[in-house]
mmCIF file of N, CA and C in Angstrom:
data_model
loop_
_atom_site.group_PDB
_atom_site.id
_atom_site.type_symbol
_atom_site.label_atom_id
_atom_site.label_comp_id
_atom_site.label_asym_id
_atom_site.label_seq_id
_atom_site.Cartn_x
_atom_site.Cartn_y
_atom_site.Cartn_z
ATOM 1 N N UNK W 139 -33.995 -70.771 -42.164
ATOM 2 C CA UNK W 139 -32.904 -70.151 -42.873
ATOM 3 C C UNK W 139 -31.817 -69.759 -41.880
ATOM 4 N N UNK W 140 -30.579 -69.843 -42.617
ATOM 5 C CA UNK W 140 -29.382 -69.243 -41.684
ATOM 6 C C UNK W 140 -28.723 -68.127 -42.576
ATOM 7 N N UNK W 141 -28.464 -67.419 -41.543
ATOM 8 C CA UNK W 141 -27.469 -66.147 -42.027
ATOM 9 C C UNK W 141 -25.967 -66.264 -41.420
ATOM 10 N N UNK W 142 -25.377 -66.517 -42.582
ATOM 11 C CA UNK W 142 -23.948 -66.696 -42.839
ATOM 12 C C UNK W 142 -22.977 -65.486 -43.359
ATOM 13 N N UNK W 143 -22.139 -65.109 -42.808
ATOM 14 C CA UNK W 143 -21.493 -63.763 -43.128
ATOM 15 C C UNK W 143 -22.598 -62.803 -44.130
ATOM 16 N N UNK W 144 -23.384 -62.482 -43.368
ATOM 17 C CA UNK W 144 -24.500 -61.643 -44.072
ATOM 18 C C UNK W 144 -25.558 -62.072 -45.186
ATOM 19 N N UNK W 145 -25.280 -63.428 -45.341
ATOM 20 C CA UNK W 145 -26.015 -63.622 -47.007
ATOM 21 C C UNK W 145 -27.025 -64.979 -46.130
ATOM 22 N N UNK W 146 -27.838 -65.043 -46.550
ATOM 23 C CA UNK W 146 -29.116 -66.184 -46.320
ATOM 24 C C UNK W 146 -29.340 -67.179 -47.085
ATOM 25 N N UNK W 147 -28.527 -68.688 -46.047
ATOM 26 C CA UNK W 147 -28.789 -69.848 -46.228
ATOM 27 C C UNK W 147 -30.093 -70.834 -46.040
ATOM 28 N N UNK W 148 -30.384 -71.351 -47.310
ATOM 29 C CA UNK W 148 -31.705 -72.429 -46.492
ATOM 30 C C UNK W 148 -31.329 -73.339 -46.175
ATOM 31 N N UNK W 149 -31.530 -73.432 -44.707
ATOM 32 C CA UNK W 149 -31.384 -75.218 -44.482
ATOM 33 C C UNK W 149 -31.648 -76.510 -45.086
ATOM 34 N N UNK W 150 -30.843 -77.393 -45.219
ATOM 35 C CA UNK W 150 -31.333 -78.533 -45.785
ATOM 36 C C UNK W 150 -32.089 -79.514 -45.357
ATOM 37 N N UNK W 151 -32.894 -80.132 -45.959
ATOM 38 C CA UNK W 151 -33.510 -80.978 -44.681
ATOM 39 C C UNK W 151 -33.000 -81.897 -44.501
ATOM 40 N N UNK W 152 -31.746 -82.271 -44.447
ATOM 41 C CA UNK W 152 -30.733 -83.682 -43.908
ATOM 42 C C UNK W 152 -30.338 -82.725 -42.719
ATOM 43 N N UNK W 153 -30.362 -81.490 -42.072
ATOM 44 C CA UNK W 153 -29.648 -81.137 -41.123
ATOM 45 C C UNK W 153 -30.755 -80.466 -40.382
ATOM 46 N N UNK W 154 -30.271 -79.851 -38.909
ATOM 47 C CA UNK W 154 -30.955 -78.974 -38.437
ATOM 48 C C UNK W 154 -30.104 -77.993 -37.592
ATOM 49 N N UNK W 155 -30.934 -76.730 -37.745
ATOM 50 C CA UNK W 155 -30.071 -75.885 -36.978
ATOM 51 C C UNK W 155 -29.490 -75.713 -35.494
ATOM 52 N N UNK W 156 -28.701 -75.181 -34.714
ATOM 53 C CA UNK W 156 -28.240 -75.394 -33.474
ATOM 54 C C UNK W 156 -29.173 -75.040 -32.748
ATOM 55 N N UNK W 157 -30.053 -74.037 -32.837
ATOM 56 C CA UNK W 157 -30.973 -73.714 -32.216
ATOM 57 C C UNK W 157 -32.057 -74.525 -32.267
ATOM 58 N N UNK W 158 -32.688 -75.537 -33.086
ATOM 59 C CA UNK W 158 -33.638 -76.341 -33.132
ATOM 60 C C UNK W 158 -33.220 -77.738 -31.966
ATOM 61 N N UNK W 159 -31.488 -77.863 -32.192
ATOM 62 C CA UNK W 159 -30.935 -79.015 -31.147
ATOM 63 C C UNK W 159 -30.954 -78.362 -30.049
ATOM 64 N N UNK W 160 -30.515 -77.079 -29.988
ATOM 65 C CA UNK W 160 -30.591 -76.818 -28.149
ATOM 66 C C UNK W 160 -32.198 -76.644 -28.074
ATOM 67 N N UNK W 161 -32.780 -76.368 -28.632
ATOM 68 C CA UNK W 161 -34.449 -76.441 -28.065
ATOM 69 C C UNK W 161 -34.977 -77.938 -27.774
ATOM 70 N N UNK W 162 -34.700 -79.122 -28.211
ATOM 71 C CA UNK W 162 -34.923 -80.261 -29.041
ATOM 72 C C UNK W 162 -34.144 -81.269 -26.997
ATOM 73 N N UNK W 163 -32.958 -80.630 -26.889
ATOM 74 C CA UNK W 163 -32.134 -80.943 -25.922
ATOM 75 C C UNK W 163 -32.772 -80.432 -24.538
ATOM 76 N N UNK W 164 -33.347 -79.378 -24.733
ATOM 77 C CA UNK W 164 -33.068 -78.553 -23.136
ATOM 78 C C UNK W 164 -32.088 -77.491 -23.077
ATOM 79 N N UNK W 165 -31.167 -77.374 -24.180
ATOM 80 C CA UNK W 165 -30.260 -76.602 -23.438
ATOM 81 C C UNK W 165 -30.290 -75.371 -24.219
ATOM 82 N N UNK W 166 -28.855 -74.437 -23.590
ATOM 83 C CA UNK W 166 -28.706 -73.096 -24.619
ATOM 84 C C UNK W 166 -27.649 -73.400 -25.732
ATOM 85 N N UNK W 167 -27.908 -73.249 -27.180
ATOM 86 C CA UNK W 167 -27.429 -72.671 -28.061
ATOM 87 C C UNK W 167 -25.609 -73.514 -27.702
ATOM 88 N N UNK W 168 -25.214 -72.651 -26.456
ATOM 89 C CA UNK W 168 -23.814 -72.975 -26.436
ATOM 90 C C UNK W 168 -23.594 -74.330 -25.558
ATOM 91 N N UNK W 169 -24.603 -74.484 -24.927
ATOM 92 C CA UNK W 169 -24.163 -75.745 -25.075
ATOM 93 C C UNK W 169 -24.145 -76.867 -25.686
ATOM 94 N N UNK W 170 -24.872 -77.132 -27.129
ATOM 95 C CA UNK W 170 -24.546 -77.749 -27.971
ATOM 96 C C UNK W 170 -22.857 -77.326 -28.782
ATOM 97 N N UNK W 171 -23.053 -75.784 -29.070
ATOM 98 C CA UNK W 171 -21.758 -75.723 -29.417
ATOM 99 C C UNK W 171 -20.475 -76.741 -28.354
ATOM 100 N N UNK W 172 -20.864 -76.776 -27.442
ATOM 101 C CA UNK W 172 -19.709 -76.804 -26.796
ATOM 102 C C UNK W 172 -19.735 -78.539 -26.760
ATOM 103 N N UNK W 173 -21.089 -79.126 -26.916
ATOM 104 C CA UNK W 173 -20.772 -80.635 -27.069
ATOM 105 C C UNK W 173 -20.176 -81.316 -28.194
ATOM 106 N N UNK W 174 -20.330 -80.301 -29.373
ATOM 107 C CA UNK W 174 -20.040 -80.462 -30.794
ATOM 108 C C UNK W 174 -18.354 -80.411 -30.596
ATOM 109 N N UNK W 175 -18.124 -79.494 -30.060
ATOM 110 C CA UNK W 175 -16.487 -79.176 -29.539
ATOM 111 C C UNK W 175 -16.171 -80.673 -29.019
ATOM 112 N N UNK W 176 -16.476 -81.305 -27.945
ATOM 113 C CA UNK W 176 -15.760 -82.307 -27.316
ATOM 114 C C UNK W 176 -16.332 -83.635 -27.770
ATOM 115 N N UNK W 177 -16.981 -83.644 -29.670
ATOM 116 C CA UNK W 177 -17.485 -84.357 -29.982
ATOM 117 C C UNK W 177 -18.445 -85.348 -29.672
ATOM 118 N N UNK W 178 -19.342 -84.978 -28.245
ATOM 119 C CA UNK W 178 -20.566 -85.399 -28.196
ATOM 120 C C UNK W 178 -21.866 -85.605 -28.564
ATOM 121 N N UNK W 179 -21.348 -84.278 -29.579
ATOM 122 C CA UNK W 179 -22.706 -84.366 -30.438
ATOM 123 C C UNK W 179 -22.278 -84.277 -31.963
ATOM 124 N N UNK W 180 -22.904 -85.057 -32.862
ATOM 125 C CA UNK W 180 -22.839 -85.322 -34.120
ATOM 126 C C UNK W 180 -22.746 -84.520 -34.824
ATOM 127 N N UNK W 181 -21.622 -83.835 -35.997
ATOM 128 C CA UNK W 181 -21.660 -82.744 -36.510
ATOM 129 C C UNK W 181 -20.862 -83.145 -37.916
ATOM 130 N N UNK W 182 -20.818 -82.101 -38.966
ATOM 131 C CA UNK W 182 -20.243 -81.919 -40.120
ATOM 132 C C UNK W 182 -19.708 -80.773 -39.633
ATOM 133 N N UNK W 183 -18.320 -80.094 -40.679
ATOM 134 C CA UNK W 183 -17.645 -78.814 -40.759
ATOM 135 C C UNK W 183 -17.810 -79.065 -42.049
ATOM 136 N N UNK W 184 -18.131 -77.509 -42.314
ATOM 137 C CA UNK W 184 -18.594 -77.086 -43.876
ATOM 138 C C UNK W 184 -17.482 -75.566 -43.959
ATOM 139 N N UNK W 185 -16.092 -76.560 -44.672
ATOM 140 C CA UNK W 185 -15.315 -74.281 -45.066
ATOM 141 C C UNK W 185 -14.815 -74.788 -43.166
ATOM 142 N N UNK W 186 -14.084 -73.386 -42.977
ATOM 143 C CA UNK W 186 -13.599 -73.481 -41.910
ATOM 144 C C UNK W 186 -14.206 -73.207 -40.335
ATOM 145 N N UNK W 187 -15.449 -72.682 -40.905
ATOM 146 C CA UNK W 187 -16.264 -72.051 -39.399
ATOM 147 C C UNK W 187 -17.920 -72.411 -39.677
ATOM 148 N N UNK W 188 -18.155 -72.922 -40.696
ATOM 149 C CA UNK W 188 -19.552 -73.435 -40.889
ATOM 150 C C UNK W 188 -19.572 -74.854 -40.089
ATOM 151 N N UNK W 189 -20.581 -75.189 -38.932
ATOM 152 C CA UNK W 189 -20.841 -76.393 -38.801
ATOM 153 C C UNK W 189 -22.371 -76.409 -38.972
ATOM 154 N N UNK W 190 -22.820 -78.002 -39.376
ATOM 155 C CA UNK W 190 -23.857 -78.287 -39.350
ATOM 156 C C UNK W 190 -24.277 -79.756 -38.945
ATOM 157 N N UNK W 191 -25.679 -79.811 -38.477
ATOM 158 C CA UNK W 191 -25.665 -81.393 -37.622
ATOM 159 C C UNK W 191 -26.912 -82.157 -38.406
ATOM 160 N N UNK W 192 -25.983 -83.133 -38.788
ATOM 161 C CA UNK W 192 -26.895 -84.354 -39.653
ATOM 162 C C UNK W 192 -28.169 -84.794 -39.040
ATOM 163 N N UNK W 193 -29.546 -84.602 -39.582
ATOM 164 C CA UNK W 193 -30.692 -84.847 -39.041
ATOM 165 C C UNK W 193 -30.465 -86.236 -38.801
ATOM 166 N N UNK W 194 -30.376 -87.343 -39.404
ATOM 167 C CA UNK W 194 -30.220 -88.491 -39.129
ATOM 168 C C UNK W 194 -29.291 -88.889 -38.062
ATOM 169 N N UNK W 195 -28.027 -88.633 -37.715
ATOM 170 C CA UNK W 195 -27.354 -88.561 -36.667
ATOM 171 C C UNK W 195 -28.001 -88.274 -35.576
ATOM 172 N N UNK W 196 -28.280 -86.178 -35.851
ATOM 173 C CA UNK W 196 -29.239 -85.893 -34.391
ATOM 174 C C UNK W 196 -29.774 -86.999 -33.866
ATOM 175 N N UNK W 197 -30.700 -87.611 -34.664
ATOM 176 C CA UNK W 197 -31.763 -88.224 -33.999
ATOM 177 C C UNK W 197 -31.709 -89.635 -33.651
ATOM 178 N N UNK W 198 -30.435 -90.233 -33.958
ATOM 179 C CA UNK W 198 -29.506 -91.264 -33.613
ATOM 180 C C UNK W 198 -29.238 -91.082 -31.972
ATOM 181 N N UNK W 199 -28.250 -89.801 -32.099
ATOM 182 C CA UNK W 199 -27.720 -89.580 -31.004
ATOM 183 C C UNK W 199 -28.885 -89.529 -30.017
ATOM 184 N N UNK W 200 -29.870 -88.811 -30.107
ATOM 185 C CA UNK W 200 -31.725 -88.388 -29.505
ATOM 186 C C UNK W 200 -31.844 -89.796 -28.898
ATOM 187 N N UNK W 201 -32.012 -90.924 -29.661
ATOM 188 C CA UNK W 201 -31.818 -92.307 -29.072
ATOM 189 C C UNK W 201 -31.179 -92.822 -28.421
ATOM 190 N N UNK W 202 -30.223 -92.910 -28.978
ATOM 191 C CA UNK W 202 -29.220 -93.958 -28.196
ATOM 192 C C UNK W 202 -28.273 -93.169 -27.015
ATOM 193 N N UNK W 203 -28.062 -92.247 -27.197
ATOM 194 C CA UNK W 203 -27.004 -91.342 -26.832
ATOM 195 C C UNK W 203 -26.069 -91.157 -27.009
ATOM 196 N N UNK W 204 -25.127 -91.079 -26.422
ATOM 197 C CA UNK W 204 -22.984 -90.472 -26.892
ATOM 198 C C UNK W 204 -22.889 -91.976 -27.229
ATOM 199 N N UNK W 205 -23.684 -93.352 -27.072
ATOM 200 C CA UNK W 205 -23.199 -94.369 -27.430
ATOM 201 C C UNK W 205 -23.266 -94.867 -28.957
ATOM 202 N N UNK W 206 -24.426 -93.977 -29.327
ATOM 203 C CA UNK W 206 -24.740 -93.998 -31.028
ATOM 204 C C UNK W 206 -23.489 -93.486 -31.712
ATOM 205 N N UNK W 207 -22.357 -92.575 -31.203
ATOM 206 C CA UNK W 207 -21.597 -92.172 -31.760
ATOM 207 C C UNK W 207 -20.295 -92.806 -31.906
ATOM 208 N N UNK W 208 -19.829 -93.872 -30.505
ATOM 209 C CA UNK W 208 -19.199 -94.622 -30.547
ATOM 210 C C UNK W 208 -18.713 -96.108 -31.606
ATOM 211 N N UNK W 209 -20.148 -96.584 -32.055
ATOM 212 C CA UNK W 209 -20.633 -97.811 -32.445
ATOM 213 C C UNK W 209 -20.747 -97.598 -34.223
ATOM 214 N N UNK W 210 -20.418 -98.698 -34.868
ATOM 215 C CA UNK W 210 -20.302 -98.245 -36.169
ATOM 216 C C UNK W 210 -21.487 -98.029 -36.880
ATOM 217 N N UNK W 211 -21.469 -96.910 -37.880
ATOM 218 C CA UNK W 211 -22.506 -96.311 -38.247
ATOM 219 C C UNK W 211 -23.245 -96.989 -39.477
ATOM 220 N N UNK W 212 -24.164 -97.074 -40.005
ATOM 221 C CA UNK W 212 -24.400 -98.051 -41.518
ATOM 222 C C UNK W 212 -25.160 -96.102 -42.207
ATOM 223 N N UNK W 213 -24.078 -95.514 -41.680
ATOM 224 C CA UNK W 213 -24.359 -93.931 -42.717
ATOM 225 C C UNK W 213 -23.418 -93.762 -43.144
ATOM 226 N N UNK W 214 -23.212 -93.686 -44.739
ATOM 227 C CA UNK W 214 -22.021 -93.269 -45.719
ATOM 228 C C UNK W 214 -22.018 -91.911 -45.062
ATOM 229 N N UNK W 215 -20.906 -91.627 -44.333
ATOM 230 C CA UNK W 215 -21.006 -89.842 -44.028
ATOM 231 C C UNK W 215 -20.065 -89.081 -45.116
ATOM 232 N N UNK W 216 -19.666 -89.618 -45.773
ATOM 233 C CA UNK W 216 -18.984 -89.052 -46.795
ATOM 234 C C UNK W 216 -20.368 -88.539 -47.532
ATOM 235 N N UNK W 217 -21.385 -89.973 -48.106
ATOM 236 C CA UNK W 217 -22.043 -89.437 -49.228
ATOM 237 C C UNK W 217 -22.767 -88.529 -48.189
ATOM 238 N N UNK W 218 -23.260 -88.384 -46.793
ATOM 239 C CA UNK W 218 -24.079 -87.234 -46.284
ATOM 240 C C UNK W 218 -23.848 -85.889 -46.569
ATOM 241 N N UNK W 219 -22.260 -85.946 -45.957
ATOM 242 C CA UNK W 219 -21.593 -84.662 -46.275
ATOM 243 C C UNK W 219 -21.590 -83.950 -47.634
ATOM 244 N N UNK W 220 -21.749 -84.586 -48.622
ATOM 245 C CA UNK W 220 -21.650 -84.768 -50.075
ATOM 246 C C UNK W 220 -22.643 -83.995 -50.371
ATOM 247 N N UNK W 221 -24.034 -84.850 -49.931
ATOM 248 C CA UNK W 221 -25.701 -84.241 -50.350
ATOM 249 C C UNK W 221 -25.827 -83.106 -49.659
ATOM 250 N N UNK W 222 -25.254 -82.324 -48.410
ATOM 251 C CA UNK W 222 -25.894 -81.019 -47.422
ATOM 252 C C UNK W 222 -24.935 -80.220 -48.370
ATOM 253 N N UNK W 223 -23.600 -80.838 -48.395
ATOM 254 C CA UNK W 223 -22.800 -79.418 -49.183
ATOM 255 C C UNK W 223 -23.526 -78.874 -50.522
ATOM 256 N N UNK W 224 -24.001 -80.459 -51.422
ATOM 257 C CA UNK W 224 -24.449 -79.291 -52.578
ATOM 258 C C UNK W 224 -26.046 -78.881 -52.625
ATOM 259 N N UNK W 225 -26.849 -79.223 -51.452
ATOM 260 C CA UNK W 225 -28.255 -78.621 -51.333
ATOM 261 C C UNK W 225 -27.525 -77.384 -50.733
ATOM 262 N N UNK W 226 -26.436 -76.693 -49.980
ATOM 263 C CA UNK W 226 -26.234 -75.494 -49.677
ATOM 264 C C UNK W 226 -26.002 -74.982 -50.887
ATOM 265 N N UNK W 227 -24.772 -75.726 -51.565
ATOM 266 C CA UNK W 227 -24.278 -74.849 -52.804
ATOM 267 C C UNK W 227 -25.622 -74.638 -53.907
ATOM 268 N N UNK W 228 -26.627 -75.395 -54.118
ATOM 269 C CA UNK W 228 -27.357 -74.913 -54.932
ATOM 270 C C UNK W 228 -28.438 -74.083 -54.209
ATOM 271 N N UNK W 229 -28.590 -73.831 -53.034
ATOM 272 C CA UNK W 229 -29.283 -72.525 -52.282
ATOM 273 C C UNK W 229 -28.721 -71.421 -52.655
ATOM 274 N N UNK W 230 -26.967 -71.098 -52.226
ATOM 275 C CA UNK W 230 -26.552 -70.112 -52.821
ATOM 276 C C UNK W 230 -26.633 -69.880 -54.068
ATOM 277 N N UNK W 231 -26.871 -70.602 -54.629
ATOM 278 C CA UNK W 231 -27.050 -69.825 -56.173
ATOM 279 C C UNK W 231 -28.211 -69.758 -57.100
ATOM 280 N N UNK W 232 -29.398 -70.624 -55.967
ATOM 281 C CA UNK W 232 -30.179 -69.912 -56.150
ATOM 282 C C UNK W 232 -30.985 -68.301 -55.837
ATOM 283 N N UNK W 233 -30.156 -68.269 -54.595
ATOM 284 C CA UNK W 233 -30.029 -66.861 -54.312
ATOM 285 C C UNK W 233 -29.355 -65.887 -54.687
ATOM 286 N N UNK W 234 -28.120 -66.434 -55.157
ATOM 287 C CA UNK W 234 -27.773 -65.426 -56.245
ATOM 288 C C UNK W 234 -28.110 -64.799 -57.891
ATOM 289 N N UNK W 235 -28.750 -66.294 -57.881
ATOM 290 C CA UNK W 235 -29.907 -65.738 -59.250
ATOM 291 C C UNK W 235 -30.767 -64.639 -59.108
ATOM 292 N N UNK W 236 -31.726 -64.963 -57.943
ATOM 293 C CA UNK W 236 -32.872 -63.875 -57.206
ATOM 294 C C UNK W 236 -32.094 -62.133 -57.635
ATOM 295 N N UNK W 237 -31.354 -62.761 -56.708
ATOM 296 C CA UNK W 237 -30.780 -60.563 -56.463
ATOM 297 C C UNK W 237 -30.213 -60.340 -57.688
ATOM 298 N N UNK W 238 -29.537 -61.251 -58.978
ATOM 299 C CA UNK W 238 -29.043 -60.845 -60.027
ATOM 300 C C UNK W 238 -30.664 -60.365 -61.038
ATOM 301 N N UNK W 239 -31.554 -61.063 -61.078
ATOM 302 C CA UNK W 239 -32.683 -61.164 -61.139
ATOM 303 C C UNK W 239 -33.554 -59.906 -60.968
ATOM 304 N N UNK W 240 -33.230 -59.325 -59.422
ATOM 305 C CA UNK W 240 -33.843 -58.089 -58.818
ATOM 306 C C UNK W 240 -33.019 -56.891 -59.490
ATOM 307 N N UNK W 241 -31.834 -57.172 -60.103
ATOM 308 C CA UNK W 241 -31.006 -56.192 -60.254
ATOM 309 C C UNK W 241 -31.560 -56.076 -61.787
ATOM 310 N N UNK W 242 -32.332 -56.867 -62.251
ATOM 311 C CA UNK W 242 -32.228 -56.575 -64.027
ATOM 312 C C UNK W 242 -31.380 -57.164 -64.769
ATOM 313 N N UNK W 243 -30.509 -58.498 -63.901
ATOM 314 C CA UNK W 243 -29.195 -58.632 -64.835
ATOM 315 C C UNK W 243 -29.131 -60.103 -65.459
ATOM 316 N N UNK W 244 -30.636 -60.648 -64.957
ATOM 317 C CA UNK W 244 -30.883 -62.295 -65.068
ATOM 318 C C UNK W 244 -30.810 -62.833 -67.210
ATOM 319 N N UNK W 245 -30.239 -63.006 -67.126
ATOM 320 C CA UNK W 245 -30.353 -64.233 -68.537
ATOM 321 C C UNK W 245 -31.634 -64.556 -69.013
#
C-alpha cells in the first residue's frame, strides 16, 4: 500500500513501488527518483506529483537495460496507463466505501 496525501492507496499489480525498485536495484529510494527524472528508468505520471513504474517495463528495463527504453516497445502504454489509473481509481473508492461504511452512512 501507498500513502498519498494522507489517504491509503493499494498498489496495482501492473506496477511496483519505488521502494521495491530501489531494493530490486541496489540503490536508495532517491536514486531511482532521480533516474525516473533523467528518464532512465521507466515510469508513468499519475495527476501532477503521483509517479508510478510499470511492472512490465521495470522488468524490461531489469533485462535489457536503458537500451529496453530506447527500442520500440510492443506495450500499448496508453492502454497500461489506462488499466493502473482505474485499478487506483477503483481502490479509492473502494476505500471510500469502507470509512463511509464505518461511519454508518453505507447504502
Amino acid at each position: 500500500m501507498t500513502k498519498t496525501n494522507g489517504k491509503i492507496i493499494r498498489n496495482s499489480a501492473d506496477t511496483i513501488s519505488i521502494a521495491e525498485a530501489a531494493r530490486r536495484l541496489g540503490c536508495a529510494p532517491a536514486t531511482v527518483y532521480e533516474g525516473m527524472n533523467r528518464k532512465v528508468i521507466p515510469f508513468i505520471q499519475i495527476g501532477q506529483s503521483r509517479k508510478v513504474i510499470p511492472r512490465e517495463l521495470f522488468e524490461r528495463y531489469l533485462k535489457y537495460g536503458h537500451a529496453a527504453m530506447t527500442v520500440p516497445l510492443d506495450i500499448d502504454l496508453d492502454d497500461l496507463a489506462d488499466r493502473i489509473a482505474c485499478r487506483l481509481l477503483r481502490a479509492q473508492a473502494e476505500q471510500a466505501q469502507n470509512q463511509l461504511a464505518q461511519m454508518g452512512l453505507k447504502r
